[in-house]
JSON list of C-alpha atoms in Angstrom, two decimals:
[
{"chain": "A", "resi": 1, "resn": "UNK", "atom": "CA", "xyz": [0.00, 0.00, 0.00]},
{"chain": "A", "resi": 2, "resn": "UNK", "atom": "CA", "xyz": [1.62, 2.99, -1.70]},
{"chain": "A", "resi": 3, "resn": "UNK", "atom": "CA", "xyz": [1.53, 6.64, 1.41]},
{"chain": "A", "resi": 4, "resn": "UNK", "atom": "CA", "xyz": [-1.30, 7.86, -0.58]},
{"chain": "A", "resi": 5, "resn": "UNK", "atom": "CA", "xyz": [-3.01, 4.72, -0.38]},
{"chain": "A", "resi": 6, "resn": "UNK", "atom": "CA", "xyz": [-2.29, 4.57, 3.42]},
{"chain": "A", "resi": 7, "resn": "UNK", "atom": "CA", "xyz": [-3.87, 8.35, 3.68]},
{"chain": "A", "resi": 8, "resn": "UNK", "atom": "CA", "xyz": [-6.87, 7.62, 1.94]},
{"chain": "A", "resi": 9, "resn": "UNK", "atom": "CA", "xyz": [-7.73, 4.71, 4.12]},
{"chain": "A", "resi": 10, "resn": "UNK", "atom": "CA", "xyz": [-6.97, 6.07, 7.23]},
{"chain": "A", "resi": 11, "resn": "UNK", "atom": "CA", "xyz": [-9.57, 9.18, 5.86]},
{"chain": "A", "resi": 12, "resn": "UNK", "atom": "CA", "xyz": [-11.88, 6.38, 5.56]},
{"chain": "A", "resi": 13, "resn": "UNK", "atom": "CA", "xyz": [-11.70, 5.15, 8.87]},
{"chain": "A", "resi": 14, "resn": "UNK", "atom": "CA", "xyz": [-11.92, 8.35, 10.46]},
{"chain": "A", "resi": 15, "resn": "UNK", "atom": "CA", "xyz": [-14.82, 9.48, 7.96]},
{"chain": "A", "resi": 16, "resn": "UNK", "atom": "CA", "xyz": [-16.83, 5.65, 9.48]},
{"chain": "A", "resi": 17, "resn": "UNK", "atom": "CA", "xyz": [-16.15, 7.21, 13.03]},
{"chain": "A", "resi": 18, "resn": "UNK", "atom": "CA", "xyz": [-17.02, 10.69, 12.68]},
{"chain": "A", "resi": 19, "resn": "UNK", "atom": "CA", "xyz": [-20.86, 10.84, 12.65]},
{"chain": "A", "resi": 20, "resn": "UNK", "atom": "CA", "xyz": [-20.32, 8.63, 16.30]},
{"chain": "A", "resi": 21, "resn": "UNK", "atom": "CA", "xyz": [-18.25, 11.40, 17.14]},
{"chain": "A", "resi": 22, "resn": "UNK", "atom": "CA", "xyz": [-20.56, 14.06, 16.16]},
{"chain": "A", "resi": 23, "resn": "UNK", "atom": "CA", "xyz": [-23.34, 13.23, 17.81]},
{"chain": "A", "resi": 24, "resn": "UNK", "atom": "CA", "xyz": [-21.43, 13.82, 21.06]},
{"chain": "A", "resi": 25, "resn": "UNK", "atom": "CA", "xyz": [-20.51, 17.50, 19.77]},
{"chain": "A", "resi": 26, "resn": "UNK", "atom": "CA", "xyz": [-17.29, 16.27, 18.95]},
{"chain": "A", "resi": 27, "resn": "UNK", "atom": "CA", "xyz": [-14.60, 15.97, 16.17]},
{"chain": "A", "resi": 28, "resn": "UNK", "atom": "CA", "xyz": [-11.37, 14.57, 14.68]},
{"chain": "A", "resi": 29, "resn": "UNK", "atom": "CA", "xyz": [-8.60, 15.25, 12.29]},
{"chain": "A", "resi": 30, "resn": "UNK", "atom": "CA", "xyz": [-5.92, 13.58, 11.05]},
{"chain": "A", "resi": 31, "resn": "UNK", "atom": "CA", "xyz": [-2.36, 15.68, 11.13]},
{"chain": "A", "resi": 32, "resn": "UNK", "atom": "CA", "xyz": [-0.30, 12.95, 10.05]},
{"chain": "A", "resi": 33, "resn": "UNK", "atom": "CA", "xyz": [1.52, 9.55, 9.38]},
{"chain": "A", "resi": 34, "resn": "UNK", "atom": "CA", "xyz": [4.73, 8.50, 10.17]},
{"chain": "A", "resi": 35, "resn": "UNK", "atom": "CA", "xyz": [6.76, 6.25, 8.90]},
{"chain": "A", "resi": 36, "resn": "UNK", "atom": "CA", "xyz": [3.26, 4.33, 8.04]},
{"chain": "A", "resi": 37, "resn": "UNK", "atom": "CA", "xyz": [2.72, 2.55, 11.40]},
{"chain": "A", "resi": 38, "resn": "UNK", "atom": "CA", "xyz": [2.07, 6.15, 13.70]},
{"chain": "A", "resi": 39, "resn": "UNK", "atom": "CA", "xyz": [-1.41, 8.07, 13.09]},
{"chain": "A", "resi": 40, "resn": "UNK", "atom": "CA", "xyz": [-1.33, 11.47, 14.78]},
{"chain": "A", "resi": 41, "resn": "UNK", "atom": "CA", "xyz": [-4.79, 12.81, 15.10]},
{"chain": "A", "resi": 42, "resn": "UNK", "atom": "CA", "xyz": [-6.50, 15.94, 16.98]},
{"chain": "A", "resi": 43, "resn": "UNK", "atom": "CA", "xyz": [-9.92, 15.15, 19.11]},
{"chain": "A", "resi": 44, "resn": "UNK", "atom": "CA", "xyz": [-11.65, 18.28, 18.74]},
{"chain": "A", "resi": 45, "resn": "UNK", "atom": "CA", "xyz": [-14.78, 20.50, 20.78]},
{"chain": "A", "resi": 46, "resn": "UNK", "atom": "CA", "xyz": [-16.72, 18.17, 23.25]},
{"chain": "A", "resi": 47, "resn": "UNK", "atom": "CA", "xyz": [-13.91, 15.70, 23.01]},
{"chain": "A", "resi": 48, "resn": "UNK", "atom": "CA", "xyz": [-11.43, 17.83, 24.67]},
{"chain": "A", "resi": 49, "resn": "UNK", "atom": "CA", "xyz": [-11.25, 17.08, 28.18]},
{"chain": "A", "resi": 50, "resn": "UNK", "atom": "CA", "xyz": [-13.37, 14.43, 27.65]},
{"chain": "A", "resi": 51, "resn": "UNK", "atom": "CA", "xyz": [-13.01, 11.90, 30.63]},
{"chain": "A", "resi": 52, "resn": "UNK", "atom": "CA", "xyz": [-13.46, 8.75, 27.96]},
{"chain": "A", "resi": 53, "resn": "UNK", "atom": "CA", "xyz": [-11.72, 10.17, 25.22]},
{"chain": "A", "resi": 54, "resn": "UNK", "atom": "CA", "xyz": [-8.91, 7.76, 25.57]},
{"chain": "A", "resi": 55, "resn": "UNK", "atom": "CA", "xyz": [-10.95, 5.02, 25.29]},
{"chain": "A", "resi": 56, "resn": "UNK", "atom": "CA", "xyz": [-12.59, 6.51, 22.51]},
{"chain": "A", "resi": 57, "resn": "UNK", "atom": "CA", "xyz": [-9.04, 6.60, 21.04]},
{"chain": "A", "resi": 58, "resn": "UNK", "atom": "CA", "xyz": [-7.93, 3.20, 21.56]},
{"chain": "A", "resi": 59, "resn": "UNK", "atom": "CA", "xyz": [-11.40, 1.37, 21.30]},
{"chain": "A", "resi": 60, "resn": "UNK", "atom": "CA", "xyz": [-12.90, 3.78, 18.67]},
{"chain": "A", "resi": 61, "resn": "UNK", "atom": "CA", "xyz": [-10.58, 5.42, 16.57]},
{"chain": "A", "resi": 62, "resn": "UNK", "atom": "CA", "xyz": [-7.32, 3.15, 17.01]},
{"chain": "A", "resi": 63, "resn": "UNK", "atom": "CA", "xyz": [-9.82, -0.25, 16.26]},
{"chain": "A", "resi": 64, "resn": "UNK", "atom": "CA", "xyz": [-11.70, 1.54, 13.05]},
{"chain": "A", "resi": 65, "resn": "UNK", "atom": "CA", "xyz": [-8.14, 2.72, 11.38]},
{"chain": "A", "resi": 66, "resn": "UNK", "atom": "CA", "xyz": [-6.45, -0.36, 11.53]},
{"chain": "A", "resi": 67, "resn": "UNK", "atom": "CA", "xyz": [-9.66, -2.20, 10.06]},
{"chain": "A", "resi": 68, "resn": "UNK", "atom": "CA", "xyz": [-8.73, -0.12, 6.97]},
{"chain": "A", "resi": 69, "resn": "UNK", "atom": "CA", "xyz": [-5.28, 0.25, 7.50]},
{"chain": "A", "resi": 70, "resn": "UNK", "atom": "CA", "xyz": [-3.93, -3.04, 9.56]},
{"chain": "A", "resi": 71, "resn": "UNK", "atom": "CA", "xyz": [0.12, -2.00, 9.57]},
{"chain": "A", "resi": 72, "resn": "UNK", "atom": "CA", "xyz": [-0.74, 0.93, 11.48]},
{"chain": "A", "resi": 73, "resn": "UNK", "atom": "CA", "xyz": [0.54, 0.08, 15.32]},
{"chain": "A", "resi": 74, "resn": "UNK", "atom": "CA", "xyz": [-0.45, 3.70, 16.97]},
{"chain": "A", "resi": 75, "resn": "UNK", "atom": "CA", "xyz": [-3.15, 6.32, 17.00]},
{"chain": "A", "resi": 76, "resn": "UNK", "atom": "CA", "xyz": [-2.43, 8.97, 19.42]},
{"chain": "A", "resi": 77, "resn": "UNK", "atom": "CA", "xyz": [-4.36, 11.89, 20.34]},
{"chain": "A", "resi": 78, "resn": "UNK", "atom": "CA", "xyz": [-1.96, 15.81, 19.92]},
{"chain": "A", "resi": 79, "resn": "UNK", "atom": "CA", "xyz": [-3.76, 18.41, 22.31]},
{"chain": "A", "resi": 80, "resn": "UNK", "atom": "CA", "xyz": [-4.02, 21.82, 20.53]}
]
């Protein structure tokens, strides 16, 4: 799976996880990928300083991305 490839999937995944997020007045982006096994994202409005949000993260976000995207080992959440 060529970077692009990799990018587009892990869009995907967080574009399958988004409405969830939504409906809790929350958000995500992606920032980046490195080396093609690290996903930095951003949890954004209600999930900031959310008390769950790193379950969310691992059980949510981290499960949904590498159903599209299996070699990535790591999602991690970057505060603004």
């Amino acid at each position: 799976m060529s970077t692009e490839e990799l990018r587009l999937n892990v869009e995907k995944a967080l574009e399958e996880i988004r409405p969830f997020l939504q409906s809790d007045g929350g958000d995500i982006s992606l920032l980046s990928i490195e080396g093609d096994k690290l996903v930095k994202v951003q949890l954004e409005g209600a999930c900031v300083g959310c008390s769950v949000n790193q379950m969310t993260l691992k059980s949510g976000v981290e499960m949904t991305i590498k159903k599209y995207a299996p070699q990535i080992e790591q999602v991690i959440n970057i505060e603004a």
